[in-house]
Short mmCIF file of N, CA and C in Angstrom, two decimals:
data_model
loop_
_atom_site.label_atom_id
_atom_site.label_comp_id
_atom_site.label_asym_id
_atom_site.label_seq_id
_atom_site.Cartn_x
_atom_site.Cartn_y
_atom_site.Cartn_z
N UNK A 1 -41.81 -11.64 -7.19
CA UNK A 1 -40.71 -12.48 -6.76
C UNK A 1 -39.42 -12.08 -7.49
N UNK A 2 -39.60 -11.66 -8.73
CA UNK A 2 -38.10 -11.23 -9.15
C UNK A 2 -37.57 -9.87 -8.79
N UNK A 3 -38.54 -9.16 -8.57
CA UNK A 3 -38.14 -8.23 -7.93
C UNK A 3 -37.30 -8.13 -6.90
N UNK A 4 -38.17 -8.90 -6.03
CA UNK A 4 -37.45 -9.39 -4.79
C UNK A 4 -35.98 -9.65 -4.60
N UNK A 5 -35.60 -10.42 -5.71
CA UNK A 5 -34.70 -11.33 -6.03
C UNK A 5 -33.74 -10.27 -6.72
N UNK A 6 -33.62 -9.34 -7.54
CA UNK A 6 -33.01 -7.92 -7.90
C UNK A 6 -33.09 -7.76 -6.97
N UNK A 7 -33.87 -7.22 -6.21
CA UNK A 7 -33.25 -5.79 -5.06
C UNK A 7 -32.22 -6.73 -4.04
N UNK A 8 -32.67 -7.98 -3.82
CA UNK A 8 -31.59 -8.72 -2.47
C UNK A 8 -30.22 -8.96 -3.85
N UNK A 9 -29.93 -9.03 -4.65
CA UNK A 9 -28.66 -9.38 -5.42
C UNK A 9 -27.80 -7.66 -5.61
N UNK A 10 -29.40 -6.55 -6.10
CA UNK A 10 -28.80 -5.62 -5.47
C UNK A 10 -28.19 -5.22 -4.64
N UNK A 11 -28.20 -5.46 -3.04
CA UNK A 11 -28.13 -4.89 -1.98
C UNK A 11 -26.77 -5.56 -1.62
N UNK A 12 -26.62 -7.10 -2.36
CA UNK A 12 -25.75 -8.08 -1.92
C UNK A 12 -24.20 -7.44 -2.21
N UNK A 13 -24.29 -6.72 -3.82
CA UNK A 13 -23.52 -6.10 -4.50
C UNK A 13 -22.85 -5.24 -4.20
N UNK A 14 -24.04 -3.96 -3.26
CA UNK A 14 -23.57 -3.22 -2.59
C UNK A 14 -23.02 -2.96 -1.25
N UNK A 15 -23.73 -3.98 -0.46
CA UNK A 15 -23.20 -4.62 0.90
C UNK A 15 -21.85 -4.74 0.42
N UNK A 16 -21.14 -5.65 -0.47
CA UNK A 16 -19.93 -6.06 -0.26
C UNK A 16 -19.28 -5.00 -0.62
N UNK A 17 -19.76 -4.03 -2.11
CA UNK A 17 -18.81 -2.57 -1.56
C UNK A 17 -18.30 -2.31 -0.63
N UNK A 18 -19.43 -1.87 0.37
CA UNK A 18 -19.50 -1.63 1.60
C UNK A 18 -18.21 -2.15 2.61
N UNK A 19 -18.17 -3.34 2.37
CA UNK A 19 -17.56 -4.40 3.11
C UNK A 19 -16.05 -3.96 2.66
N UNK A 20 -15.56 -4.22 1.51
CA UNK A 20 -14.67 -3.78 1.13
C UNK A 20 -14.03 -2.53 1.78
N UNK A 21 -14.44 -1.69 1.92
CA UNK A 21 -13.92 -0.11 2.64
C UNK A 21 -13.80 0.13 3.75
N UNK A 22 -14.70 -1.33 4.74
CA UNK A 22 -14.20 -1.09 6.72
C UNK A 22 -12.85 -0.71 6.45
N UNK A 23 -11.75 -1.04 6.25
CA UNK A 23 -10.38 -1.06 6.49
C UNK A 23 -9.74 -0.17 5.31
N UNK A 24 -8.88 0.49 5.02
CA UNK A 24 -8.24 1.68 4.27
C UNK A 24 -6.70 0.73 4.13
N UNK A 25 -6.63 -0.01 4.72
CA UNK A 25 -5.29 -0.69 3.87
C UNK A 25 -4.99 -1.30 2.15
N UNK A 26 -6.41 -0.71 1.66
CA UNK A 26 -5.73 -0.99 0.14
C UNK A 26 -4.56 0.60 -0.16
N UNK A 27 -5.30 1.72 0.21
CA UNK A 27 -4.54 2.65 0.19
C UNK A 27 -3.03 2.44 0.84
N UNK A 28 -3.10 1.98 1.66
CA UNK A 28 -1.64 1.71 2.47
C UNK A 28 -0.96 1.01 1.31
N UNK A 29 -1.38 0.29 0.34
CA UNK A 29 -0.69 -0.62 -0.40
C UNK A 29 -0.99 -0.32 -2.09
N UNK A 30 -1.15 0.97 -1.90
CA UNK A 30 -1.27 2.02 -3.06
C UNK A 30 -2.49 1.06 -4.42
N UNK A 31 -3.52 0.43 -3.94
CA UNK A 31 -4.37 -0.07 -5.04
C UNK A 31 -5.65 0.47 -4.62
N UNK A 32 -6.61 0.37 -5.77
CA UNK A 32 -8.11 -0.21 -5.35
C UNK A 32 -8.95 -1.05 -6.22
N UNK A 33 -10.00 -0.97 -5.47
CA UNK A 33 -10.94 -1.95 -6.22
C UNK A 33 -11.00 -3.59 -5.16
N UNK A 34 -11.42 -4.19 -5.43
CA UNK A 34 -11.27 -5.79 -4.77
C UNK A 34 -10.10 -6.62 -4.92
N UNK A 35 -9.11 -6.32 -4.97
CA UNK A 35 -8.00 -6.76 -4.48
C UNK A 35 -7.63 -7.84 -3.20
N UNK A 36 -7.17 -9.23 -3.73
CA UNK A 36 -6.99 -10.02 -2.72
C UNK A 36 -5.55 -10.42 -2.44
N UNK A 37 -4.65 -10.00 -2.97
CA UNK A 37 -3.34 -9.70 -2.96
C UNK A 37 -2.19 -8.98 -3.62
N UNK A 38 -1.41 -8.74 -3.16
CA UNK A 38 -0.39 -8.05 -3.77
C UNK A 38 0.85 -8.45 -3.59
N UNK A 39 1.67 -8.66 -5.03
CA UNK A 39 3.09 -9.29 -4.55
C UNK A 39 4.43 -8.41 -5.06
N UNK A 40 5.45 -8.16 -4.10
CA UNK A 40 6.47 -7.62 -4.54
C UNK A 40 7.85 -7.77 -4.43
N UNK A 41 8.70 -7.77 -4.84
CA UNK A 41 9.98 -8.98 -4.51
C UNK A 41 10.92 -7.49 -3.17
N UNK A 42 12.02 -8.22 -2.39
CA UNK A 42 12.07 -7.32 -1.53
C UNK A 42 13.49 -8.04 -1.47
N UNK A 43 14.19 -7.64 -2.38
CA UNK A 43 16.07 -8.05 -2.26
C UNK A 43 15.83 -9.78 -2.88
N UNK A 44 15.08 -9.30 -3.65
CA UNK A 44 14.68 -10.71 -4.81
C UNK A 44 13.79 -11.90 -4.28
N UNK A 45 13.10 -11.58 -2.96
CA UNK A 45 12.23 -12.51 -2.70
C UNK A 45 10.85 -11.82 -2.87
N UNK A 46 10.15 -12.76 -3.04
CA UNK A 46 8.36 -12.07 -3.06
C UNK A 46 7.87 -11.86 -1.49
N UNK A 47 7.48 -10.80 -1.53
CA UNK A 47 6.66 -10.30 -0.57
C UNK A 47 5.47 -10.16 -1.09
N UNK A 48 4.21 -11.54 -0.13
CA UNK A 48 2.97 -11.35 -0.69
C UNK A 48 1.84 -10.07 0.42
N UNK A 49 1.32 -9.73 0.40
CA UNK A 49 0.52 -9.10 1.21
C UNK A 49 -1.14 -9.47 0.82
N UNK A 50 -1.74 -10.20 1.64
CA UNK A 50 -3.58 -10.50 1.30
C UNK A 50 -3.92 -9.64 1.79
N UNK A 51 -5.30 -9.39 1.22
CA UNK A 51 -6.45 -8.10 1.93
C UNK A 51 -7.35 -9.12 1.60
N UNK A 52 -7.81 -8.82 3.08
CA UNK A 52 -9.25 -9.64 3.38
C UNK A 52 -10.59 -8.79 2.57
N UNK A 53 -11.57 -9.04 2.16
CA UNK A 53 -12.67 -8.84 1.27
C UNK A 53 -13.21 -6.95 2.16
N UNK A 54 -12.71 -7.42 3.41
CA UNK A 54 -13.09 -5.78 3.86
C UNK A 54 -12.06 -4.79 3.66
N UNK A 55 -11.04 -5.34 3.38
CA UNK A 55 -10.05 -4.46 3.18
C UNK A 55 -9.00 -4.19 4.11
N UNK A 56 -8.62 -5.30 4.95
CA UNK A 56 -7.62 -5.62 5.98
C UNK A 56 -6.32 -6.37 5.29
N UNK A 57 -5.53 -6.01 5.79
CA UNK A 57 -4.15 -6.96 4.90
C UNK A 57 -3.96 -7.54 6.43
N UNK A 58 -2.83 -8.86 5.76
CA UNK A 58 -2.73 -9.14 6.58
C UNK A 58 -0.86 -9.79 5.74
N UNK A 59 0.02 -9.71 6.34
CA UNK A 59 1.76 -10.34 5.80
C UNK A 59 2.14 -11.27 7.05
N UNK A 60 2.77 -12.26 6.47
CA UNK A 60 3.46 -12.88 7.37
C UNK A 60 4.43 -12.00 8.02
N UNK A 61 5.08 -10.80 7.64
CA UNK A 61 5.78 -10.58 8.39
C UNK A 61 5.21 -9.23 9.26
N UNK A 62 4.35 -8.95 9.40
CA UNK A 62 3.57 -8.12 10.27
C UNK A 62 2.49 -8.56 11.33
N UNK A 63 2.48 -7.58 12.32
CA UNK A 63 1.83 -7.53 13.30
C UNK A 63 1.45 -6.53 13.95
N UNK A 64 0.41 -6.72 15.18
CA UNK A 64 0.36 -5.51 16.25
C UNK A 64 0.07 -4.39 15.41
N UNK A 65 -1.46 -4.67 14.49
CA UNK A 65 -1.38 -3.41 13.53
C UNK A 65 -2.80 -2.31 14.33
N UNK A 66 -2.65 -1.24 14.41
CA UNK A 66 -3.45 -0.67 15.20
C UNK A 66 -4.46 0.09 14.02
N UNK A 67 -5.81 0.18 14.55
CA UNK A 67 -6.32 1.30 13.22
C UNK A 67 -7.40 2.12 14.13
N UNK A 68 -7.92 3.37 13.67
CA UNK A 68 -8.59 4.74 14.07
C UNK A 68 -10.55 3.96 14.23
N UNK A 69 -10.78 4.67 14.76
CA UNK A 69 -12.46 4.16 14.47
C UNK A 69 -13.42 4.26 12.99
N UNK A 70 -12.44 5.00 11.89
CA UNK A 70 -12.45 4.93 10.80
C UNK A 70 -11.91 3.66 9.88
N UNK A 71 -10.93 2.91 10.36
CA UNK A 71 -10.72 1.60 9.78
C UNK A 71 -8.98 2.32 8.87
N UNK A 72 -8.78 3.14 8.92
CA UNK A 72 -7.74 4.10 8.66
C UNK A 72 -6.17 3.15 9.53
N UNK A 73 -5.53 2.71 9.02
CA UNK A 73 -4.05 2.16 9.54
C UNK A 73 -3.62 3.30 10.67
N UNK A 74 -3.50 2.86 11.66
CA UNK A 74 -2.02 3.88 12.21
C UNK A 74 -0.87 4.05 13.01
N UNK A 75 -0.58 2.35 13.25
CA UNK A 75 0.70 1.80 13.36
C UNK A 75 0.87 0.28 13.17
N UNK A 76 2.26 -0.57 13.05
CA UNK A 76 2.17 -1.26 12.37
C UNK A 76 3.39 -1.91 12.79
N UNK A 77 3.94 -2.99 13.21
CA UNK A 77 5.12 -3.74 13.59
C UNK A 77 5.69 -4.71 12.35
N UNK A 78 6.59 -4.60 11.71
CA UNK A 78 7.10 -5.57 10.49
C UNK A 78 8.44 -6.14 10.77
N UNK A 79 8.86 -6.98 10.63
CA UNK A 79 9.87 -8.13 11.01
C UNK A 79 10.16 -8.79 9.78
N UNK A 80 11.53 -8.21 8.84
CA UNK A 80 11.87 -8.20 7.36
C UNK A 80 13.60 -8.77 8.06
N UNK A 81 13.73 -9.98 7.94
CA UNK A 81 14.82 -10.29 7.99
C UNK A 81 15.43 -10.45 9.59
N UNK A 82 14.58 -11.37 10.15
CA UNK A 82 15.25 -11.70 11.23
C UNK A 82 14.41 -10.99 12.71
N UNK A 83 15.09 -11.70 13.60
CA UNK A 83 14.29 -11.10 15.01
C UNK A 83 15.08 -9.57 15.15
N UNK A 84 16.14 -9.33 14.73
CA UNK A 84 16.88 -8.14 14.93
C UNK A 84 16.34 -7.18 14.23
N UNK A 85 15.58 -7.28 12.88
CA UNK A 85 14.74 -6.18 12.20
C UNK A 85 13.55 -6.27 12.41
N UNK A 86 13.35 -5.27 13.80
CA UNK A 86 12.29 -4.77 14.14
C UNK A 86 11.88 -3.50 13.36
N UNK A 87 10.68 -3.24 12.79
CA UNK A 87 10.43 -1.91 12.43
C UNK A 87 9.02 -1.27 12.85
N UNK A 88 9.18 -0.50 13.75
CA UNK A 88 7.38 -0.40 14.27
C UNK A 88 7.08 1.12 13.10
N UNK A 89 6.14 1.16 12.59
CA UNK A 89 5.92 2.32 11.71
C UNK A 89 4.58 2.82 12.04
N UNK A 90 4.46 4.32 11.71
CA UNK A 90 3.17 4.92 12.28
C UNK A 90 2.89 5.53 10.70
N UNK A 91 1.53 5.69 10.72
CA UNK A 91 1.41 6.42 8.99
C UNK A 91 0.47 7.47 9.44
N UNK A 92 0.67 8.81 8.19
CA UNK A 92 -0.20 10.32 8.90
C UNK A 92 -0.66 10.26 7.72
N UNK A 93 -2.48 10.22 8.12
CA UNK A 93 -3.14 10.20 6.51
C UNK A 93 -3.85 12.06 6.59
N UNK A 94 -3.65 12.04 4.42
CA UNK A 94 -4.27 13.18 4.38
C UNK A 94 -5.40 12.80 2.90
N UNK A 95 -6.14 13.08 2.80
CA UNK A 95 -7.57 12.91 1.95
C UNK A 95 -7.50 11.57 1.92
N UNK A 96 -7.38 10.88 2.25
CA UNK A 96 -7.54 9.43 2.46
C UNK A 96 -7.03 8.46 1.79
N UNK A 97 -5.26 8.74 1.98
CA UNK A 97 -3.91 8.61 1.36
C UNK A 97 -3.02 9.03 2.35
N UNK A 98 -2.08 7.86 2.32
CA UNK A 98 -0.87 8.38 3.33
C UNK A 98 -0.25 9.71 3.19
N UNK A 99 0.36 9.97 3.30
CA UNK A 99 0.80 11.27 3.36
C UNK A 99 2.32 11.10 3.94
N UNK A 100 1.92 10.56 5.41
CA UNK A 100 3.27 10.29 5.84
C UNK A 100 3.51 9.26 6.62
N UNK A 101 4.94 8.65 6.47
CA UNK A 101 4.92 7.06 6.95
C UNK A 101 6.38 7.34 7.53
N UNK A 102 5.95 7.12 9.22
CA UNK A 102 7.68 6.96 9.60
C UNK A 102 7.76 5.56 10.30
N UNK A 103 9.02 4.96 9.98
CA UNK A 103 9.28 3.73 10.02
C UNK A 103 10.41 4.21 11.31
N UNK A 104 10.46 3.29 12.49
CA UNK A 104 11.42 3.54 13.44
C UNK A 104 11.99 2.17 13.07
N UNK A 105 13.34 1.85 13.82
CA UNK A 105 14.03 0.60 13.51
C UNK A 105 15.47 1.12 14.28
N UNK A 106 15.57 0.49 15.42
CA UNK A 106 17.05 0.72 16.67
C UNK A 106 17.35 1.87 16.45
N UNK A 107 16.27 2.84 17.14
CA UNK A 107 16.35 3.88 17.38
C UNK A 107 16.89 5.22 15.95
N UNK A 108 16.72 4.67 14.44
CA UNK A 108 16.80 5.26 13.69
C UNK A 108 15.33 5.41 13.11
N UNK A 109 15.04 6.59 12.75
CA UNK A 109 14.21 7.11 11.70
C UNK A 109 13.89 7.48 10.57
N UNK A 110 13.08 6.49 9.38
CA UNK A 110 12.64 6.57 8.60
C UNK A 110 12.02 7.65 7.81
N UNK A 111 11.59 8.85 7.56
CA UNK A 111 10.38 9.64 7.23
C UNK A 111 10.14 9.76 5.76
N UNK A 112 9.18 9.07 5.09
CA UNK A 112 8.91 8.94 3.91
C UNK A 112 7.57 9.99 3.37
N UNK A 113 7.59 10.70 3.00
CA UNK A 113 6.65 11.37 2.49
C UNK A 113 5.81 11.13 0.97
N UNK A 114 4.89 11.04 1.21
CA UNK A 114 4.55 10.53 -0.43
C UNK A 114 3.66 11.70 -1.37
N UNK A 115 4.00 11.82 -2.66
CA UNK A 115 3.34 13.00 -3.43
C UNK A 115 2.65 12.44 -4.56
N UNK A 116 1.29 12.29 -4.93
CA UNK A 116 0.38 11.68 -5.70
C UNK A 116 0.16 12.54 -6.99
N UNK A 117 -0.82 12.33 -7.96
CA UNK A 117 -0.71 13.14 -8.90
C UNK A 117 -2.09 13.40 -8.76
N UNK A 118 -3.42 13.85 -9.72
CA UNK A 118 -4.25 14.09 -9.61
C UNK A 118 -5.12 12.57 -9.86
N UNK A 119 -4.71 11.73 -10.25
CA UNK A 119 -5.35 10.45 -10.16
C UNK A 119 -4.99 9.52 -8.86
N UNK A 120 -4.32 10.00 -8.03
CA UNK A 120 -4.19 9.33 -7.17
C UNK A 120 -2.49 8.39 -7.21
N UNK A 121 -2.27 8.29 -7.82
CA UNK A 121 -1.09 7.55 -8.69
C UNK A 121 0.17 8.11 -7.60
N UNK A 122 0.86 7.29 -6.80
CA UNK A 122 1.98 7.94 -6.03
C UNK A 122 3.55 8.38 -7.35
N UNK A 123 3.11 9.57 -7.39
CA UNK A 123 4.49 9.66 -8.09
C UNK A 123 6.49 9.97 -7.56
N UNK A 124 6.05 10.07 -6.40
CA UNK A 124 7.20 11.02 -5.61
C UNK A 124 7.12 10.68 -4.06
N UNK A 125 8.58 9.99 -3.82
CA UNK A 125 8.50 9.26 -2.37
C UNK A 125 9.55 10.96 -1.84
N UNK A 126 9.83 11.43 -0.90
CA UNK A 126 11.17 11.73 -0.32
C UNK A 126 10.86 10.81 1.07
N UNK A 127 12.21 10.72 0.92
CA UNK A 127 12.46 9.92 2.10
C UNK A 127 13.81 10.52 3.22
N UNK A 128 13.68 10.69 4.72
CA UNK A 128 14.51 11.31 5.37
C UNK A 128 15.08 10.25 6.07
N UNK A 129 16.16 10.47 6.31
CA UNK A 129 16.75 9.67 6.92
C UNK A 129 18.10 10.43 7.82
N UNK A 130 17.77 10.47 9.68
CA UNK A 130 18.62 11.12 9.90
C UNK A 130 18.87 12.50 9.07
N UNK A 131 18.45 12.76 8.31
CA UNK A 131 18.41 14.48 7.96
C UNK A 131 19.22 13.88 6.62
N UNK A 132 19.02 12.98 6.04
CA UNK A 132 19.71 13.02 4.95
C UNK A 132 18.49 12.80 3.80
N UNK A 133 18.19 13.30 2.90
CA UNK A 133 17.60 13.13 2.00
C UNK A 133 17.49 13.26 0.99
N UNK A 134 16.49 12.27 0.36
CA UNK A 134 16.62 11.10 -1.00
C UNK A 134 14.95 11.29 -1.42
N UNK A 135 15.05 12.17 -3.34
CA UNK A 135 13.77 12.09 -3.73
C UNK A 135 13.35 11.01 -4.83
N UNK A 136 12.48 10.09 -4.88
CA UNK A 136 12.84 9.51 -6.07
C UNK A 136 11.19 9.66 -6.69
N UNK A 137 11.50 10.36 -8.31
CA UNK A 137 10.25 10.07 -9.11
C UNK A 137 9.98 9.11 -9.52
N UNK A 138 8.80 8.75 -9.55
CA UNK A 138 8.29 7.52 -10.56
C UNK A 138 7.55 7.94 -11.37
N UNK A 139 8.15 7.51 -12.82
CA UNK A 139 7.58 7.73 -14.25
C UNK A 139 7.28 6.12 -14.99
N UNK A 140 6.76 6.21 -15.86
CA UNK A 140 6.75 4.84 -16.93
C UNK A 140 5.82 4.55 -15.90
N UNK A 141 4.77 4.82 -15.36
CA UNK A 141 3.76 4.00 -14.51
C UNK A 141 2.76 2.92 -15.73
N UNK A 142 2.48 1.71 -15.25
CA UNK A 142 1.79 1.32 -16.02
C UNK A 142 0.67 0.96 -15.08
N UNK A 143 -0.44 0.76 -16.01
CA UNK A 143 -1.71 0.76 -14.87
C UNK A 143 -2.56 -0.70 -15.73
N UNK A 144 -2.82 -1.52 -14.41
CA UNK A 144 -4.20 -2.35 -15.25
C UNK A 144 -5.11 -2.03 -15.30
N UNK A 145 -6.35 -3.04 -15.78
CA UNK A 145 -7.78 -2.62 -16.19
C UNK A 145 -8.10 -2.00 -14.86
N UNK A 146 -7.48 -2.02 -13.46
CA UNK A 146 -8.19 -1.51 -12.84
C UNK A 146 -7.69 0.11 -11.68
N UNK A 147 -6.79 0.12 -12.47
CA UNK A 147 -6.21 1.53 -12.19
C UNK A 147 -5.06 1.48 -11.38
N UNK A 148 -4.63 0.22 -10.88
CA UNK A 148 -3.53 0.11 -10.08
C UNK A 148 -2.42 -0.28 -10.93
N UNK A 149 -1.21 0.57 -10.49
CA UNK A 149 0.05 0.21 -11.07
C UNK A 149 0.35 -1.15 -10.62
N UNK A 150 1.21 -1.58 -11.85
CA UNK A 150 1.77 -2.87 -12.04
C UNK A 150 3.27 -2.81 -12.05
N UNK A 151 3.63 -1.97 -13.16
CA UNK A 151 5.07 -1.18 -13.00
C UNK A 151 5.41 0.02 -12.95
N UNK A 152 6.37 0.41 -12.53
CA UNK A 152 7.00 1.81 -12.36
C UNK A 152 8.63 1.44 -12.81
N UNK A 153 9.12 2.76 -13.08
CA UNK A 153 10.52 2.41 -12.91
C UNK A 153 10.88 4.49 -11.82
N UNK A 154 11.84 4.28 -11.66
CA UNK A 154 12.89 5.08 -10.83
C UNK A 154 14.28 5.44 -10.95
N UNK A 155 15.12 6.46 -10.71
CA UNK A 155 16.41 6.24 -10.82
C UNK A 155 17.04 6.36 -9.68
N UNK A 156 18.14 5.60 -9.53
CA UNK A 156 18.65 5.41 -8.27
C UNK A 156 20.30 5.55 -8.17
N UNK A 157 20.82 6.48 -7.69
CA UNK A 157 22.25 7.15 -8.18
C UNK A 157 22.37 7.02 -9.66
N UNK A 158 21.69 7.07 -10.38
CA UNK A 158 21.96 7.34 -11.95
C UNK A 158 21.70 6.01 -11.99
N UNK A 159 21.29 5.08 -11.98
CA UNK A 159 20.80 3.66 -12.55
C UNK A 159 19.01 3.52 -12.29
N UNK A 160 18.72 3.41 -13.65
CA UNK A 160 17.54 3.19 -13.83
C UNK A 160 16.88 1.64 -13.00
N UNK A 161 15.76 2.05 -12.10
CA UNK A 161 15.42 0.59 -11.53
C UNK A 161 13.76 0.09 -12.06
N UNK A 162 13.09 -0.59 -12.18
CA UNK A 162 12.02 -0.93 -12.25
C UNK A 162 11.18 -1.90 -12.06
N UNK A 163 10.33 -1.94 -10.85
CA UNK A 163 8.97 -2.27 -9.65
C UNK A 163 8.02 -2.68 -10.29
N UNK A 164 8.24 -4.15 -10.53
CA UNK A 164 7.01 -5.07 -10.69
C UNK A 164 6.31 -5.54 -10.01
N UNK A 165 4.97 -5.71 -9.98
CA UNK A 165 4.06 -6.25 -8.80
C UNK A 165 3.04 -6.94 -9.23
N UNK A 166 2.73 -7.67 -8.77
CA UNK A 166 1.52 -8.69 -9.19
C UNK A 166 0.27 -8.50 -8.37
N UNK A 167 -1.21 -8.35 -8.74
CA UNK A 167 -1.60 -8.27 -8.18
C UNK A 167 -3.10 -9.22 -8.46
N UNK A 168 -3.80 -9.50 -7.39
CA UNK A 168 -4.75 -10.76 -7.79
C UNK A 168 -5.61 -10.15 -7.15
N UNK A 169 -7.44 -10.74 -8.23
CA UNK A 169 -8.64 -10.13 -7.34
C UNK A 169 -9.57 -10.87 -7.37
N UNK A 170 -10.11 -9.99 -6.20
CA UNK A 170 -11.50 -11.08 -5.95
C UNK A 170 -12.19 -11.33 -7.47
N UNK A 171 -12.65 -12.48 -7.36
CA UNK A 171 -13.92 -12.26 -8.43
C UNK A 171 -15.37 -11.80 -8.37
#
């Protein structure tokens, strides 16, 4: 009987692994592990984002999110300030990490490229815009017990900025 009772607490453990990884939107939201939210301020308000236990987010200000038969994101409707900011965005994954994220919005284009380090850690956005482009490093990464950054900082025309985020987990 205890056996029994190990292998089903076993399996329970690993089932919910399992469960956790249908969906690839922790990557979209640069964490891992069991993560049940993430918060980030966005022109000084918090932007929360939940991930459901499989690994689905879900924002009040998103919708119409499409994903691959892999559970992989690959487009995405966000509404940041009004019915007039529409932004439908498509993301191009490579090892199972964005790679590339273009954000459309009244007929302008976004193209953000992202460059990781060997831990996974996004260090390097460029971002295009209309053919104009903007690289920004991120250094000073700080990481919690569970490998996801908490802060970063950046420089931005010569002013140092720095990206706090909160993040909460399952138990």
């Amino acid at each position: 009987m205890k056996k029994l009772l190990m292998t089903l607490a076993l399996l329970a453990v690993v089932g919910s692994g399992m469960a956790q990884k249908k969906y690839h939107d922790l990557e979209v939201n640069e964490v891992t592990g069991p993560v049940k939210s993430v918060t980030m301020k966005n022109w000084g308000k918090p932007i929360v984002t939940y991930i459901s236990p499989e690994g689905k987010m879900a924002c009040e200000k998103m919708s119409d999110a499409v994903y691959d038969e892999n559970g992989y994101l690959q487009s995405v409707v966000t509404q940041i300030g009004g019915k007039k900011s529409i932004t439908n965005t498509t993301f191009i994954w490579e090892d199972g990490r964005v790679k590339t994220q273009i954000a459309t919005r009244k007929n302008k284009k976004v193209i953000t490229t992202n460059v990781y380090d060997d831990r996974g850690i996004l260090v390097r956005q460029i971002i295009d815009t209309d053919g104009h482009q903007v690289e920004y490093d991120y250094y000073d990464i700080q990481l919690d017990d569970h490998g996801n950054w908490i802060s970063r900082k950046t420089k931005v025309a010569g002013f140092e900025i720095m990206y706090p985020r909160t993040i909460e987990y399952y138990e």
